[in-house]
PDB file of C-alpha atoms in Angstrom:
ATOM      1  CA  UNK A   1       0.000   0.000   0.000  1.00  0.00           C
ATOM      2  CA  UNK A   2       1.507   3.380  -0.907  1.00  0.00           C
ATOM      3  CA  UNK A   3       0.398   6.868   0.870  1.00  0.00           C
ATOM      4  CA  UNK A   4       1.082  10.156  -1.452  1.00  0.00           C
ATOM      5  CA  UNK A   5       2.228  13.194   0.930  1.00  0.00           C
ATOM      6  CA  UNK A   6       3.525  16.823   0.560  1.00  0.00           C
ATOM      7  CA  UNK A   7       5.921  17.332  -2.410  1.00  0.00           C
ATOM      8  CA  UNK A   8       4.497  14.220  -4.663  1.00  0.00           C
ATOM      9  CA  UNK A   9       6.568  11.495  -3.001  1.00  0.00           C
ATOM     10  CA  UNK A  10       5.427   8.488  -2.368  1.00  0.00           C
ATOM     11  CA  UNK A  11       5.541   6.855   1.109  1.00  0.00           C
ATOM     12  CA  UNK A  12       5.414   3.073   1.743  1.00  0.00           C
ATOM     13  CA  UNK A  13       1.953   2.483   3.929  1.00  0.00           C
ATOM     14  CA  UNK A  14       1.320  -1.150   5.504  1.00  0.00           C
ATOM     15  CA  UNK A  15       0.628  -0.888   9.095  1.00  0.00           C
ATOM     16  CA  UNK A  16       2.344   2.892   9.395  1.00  0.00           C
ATOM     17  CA  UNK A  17      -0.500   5.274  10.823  1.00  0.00           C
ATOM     18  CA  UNK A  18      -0.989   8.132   7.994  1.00  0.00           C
ATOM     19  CA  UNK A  19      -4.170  10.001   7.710  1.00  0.00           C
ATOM     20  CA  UNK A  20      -6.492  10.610   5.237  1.00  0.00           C
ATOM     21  CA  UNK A  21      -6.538  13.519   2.762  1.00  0.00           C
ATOM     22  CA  UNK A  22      -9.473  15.758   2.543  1.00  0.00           C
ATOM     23  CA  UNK A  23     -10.517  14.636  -0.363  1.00  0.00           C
ATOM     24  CA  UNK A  24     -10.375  10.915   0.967  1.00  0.00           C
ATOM     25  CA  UNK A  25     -12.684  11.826   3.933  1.00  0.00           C
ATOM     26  CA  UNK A  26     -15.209  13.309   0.969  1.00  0.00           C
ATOM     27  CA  UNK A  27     -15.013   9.566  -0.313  1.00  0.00           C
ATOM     28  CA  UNK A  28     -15.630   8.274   2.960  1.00  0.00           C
ATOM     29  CA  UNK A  29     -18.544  10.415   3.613  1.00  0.00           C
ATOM     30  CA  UNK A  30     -19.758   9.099  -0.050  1.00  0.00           C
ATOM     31  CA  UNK A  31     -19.454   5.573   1.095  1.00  0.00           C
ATOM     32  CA  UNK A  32     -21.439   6.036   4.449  1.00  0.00           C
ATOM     33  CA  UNK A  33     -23.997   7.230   2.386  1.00  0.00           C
ATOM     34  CA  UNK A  34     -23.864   4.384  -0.464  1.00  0.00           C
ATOM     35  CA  UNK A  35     -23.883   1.605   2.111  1.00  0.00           C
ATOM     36  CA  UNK A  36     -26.745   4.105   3.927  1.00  0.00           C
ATOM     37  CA  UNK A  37     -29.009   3.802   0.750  1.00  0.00           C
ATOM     38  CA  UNK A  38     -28.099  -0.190   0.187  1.00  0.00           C
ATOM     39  CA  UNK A  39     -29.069  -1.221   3.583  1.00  0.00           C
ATOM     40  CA  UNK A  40     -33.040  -0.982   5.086  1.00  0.00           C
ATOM     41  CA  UNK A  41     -34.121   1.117   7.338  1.00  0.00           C
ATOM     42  CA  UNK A  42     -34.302  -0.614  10.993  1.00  0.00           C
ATOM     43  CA  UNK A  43     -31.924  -3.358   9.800  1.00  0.00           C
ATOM     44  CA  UNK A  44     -29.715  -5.001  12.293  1.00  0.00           C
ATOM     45  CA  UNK A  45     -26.013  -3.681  11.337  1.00  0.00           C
ATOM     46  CA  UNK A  46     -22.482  -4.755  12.804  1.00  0.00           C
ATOM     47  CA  UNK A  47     -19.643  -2.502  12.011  1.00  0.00           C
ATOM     48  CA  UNK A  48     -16.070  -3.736  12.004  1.00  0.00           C
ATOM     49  CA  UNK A  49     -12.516  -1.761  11.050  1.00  0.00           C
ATOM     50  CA  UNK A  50      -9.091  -2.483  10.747  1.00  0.00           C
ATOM     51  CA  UNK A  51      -7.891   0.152  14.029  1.00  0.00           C
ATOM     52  CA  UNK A  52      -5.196   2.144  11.946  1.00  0.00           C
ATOM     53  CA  UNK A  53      -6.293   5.616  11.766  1.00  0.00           C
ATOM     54  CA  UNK A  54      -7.016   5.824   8.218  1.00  0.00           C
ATOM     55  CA  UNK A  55      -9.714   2.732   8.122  1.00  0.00           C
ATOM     56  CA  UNK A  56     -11.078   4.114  11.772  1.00  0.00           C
ATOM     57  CA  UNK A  57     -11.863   7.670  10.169  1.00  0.00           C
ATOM     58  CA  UNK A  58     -13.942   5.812   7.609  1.00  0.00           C
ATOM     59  CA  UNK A  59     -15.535   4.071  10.202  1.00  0.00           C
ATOM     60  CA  UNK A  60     -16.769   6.769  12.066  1.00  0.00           C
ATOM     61  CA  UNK A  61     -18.241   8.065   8.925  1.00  0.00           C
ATOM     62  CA  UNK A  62     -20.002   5.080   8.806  1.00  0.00           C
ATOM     63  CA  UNK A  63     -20.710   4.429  12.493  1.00  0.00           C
ATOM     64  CA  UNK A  64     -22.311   8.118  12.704  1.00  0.00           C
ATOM     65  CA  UNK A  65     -25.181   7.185   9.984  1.00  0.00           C
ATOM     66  CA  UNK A  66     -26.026   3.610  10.881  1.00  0.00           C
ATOM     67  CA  UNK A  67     -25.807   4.931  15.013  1.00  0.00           C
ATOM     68  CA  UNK A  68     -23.379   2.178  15.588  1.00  0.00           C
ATOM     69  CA  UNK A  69     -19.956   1.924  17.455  1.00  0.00           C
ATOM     70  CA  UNK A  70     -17.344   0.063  15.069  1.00  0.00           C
ATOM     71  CA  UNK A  71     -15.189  -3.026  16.651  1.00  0.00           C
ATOM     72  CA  UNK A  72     -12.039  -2.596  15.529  1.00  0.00           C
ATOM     73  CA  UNK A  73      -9.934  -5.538  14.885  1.00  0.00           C
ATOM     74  CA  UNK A  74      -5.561  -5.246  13.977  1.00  0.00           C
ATOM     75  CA  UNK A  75      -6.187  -8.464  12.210  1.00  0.00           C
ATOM     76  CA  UNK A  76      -8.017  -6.451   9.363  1.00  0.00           C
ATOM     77  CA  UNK A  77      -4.421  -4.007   9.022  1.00  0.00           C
ATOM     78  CA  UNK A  78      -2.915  -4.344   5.758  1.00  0.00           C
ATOM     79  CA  UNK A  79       0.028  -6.022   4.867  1.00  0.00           C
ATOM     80  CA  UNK A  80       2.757  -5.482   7.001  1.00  0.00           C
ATOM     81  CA  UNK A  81       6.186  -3.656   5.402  1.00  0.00           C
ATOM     82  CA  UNK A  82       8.500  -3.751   8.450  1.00  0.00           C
ATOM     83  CA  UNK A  83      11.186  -1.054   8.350  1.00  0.00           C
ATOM     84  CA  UNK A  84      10.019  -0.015   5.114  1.00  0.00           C
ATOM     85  CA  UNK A  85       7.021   1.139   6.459  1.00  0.00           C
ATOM     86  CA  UNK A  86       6.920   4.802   6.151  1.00  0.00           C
ATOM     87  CA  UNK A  87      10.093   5.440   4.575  1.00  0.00           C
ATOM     88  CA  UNK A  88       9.616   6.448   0.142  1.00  0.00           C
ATOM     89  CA  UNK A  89       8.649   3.998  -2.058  1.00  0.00           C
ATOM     90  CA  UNK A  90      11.517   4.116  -3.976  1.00  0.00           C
ATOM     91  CA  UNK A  91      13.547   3.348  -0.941  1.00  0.00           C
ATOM     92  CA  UNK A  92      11.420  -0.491  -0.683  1.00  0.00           C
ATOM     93  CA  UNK A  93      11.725  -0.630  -4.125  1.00  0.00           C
ATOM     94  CA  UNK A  94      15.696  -0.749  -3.747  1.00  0.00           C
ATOM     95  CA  UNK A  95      15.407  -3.999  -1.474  1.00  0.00           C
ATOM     96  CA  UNK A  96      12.594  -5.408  -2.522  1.00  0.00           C
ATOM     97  CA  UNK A  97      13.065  -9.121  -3.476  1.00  0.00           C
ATOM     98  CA  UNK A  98       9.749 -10.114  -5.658  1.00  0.00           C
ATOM     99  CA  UNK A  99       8.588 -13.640  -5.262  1.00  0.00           C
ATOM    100  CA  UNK A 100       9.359 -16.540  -8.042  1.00  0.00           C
ATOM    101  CA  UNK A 101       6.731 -16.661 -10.949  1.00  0.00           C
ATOM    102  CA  UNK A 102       6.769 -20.611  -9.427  1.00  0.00           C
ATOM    103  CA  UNK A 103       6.768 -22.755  -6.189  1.00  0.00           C
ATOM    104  CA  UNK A 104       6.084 -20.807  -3.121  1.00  0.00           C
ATOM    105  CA  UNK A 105       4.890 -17.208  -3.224  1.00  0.00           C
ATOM    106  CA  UNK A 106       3.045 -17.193   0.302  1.00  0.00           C
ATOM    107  CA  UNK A 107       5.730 -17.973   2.515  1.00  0.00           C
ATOM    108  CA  UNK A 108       8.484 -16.046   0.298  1.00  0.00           C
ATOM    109  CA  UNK A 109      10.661 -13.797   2.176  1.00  0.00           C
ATOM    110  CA  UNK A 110      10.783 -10.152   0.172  1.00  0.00           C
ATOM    111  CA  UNK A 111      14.529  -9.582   1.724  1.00  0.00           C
ATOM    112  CA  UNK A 112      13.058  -6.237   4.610  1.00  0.00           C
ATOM    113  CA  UNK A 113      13.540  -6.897   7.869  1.00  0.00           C
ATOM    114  CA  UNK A 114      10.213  -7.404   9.961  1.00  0.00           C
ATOM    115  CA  UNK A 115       8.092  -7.447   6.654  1.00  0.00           C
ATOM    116  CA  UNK A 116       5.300  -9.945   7.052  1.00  0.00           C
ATOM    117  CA  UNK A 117       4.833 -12.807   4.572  1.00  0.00           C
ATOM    118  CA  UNK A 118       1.640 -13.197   2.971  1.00  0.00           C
ATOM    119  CA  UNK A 119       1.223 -16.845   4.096  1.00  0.00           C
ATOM    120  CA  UNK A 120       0.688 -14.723   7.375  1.00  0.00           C
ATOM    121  CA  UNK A 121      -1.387 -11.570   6.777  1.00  0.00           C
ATOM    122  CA  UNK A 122      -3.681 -14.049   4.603  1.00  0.00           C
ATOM    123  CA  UNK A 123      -3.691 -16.020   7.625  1.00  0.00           C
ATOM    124  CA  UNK A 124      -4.943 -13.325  10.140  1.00  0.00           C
ATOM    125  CA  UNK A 125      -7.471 -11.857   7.699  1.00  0.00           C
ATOM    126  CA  UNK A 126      -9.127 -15.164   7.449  1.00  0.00           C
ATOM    127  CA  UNK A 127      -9.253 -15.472  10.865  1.00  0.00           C
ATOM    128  CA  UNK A 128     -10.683 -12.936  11.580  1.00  0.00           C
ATOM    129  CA  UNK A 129     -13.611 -12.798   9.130  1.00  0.00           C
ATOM    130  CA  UNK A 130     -14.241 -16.587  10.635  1.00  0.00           C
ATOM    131  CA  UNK A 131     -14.947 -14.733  13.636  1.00  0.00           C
ATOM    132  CA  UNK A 132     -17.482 -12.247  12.201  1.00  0.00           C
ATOM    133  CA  UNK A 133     -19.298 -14.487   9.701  1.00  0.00           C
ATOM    134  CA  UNK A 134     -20.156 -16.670  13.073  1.00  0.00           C
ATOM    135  CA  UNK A 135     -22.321 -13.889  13.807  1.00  0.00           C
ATOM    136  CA  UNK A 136     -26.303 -14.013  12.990  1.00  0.00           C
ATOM    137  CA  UNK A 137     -26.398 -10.096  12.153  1.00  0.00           C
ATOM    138  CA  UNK A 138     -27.535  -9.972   8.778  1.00  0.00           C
ATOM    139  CA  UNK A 139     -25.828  -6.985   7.644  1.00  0.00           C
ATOM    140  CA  UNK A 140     -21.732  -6.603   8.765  1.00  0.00           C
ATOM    141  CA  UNK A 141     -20.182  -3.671   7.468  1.00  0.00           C
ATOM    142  CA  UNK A 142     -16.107  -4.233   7.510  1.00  0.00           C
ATOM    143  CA  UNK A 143     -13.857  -1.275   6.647  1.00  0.00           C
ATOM    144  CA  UNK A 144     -10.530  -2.564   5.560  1.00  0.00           C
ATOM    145  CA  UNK A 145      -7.400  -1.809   3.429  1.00  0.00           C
ATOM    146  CA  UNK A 146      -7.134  -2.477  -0.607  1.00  0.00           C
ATOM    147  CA  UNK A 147      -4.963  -5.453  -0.389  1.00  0.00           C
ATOM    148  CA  UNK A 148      -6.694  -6.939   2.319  1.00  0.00           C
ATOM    149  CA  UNK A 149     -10.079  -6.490   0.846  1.00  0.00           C
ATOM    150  CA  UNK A 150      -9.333  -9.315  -1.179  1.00  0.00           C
ATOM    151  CA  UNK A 151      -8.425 -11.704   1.504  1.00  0.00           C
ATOM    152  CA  UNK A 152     -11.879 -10.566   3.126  1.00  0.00           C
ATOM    153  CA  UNK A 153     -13.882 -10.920  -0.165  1.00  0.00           C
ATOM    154  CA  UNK A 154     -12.306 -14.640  -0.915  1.00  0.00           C
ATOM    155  CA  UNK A 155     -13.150 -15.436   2.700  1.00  0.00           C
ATOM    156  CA  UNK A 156     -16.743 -14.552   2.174  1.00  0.00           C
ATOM    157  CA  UNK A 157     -17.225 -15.987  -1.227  1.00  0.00           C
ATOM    158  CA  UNK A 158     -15.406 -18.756  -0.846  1.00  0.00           C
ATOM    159  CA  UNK A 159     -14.215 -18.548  -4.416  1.00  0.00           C
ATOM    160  CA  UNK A 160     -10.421 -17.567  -4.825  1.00  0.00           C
ATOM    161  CA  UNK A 161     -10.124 -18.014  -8.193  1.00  0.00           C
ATOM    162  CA  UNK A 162     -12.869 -15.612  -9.159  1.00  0.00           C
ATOM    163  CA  UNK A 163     -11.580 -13.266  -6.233  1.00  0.00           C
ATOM    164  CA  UNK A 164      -7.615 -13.468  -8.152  1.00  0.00           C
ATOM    165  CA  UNK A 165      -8.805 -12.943 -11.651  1.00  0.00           C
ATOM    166  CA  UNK A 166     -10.884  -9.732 -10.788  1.00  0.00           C
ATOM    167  CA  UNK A 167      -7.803  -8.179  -9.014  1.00  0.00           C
ATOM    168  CA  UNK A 168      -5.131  -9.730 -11.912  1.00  0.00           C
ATOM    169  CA  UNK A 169      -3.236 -12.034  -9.734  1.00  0.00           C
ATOM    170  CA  UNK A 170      -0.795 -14.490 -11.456  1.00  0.00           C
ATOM    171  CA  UNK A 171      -2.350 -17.671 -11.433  1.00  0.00           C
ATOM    172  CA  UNK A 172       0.517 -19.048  -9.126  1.00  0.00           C
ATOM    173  CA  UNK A 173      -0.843 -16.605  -6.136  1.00  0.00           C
ATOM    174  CA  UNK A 174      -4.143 -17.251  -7.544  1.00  0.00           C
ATOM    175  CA  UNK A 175      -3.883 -21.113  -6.630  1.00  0.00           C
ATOM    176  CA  UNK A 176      -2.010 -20.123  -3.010  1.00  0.00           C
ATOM    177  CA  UNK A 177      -4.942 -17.976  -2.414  1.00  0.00           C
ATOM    178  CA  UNK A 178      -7.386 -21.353  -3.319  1.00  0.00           C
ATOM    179  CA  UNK A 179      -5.550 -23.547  -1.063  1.00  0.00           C
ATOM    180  CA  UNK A 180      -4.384 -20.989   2.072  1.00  0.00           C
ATOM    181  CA  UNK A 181      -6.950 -22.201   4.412  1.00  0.00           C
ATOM    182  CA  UNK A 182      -6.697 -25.930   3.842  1.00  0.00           C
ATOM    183  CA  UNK A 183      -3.019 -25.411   4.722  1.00  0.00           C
ATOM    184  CA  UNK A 184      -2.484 -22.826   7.203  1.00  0.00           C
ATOM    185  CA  UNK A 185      -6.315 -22.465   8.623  1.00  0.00           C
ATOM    186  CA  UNK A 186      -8.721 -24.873  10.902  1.00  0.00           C
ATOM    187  CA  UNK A 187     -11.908 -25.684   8.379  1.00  0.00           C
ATOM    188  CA  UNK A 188     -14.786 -22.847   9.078  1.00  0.00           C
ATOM    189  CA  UNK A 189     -17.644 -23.403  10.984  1.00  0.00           C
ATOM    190  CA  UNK A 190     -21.005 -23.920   9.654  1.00  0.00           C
ATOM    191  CA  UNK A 191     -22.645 -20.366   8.400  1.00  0.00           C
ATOM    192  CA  UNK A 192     -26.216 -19.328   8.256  1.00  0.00           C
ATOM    193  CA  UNK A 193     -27.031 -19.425   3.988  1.00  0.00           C
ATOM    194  CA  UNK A 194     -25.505 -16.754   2.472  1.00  0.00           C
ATOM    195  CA  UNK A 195     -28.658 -15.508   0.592  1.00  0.00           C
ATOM    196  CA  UNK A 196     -29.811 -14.663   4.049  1.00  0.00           C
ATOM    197  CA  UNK A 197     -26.373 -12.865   4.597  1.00  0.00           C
ATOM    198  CA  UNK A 198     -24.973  -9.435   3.343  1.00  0.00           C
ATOM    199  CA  UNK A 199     -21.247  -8.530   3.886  1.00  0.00           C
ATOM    200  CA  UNK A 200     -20.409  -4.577   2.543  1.00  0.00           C
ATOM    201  CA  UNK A 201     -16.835  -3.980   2.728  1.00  0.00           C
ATOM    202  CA  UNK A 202     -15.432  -0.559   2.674  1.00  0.00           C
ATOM    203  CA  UNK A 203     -11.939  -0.019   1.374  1.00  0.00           C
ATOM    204  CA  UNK A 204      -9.677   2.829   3.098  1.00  0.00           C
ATOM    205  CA  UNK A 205      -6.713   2.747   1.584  1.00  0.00           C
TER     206      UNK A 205
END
């Protein structure tokens, strides 16, 4: 994830605590409203958030029309970039190692110290939406980060390989993503039916 500041240069995000711009706080104000207008009047509503400061300020946009208070969750962070987080793009860029094209992509190590692998972050975002989908509410409301939306989304569809081909992933990650939580996760408990089920995520960046 990569945060634009003063002067046009690029920051590296992950778990470091930017805010958001004006103009992203207008988009979060849009997507109260959207999920407002998608959502019944009266309805039963659960409101979750990654807790860095850029998903929470979403949140509260969100938590302020639906007169909810948001349970915020670390598992829901983006990816984590270690002691790149923060620092320019370019200077990740320099020490990024990228993964192979084959053989393992999860677990691969991308050469910065403290950096988390994405056997791991897939691991904690699945996790975590086990937890929430146990719920009965019939309309959750998670506010997350862009890479980690697709974790969330895959969880709740249970269909990787749609999930990978709508965000371009090579079909090697594609196939990691299909078989993460037969190797890393316990099986998920048994859900209400999904038609009776509706999951909005919000993405914050």
């Amino acid at each position: 994830m990569q945060v634009p500041v003063g002067g046009g240069v690029v920051h590296v995000g992950g778990w470091h605590d930017s805010q958001l711009t004006p103009a992203v706080v207008r988009a979060a104000v849009s997507i109260a409203q959207a999920l407002l207008a998608q959502i019944p009047d009266g309805a039963e509503v659960e409101l979750f958030s990654s807790d860095l400061q850029r998903t929470l300020r979403t949140a509260e946009e969100v938590a302020e029309l639906f007169g909810v208070k948001p349970v915020l969750d670390r598992r829901l962070r983006e990816k984590s970039y270690g002691e790149a987080e923060g620092r320019p793009q370019e200077w990740l860029d320099q020490r990024f190692i990228p993964p192979p094209t084959v053989g393992e992509r999860m677990d691969h190590d991308e050469g910065v110290k403290g950096a988390e692998a994405k056997a791991s972050w897939a691991q904690r975002i699945y996790a975590a939406m086990d937890e929430i989908l146990r719920n009965p509410c019939e309309h959750q409301i998670t506010v997350t980060h862009g890479g980690s939306l697709t974790c969330i989304v895959a969880s709740w569809i249970q269909d990787a390989d749609r999930v990978s081909q709508l965000c371009q992933l090579p079909g090697a990650l594609r196939q990691h993503h299909h078989t993460a939580r037969k190797r890393l996760l316990p099986q998920p408990p048994s859900r209400q039916p999904r038609r009776h089920r509706h999951l909005n995520s919000a993405k914050a960046g």
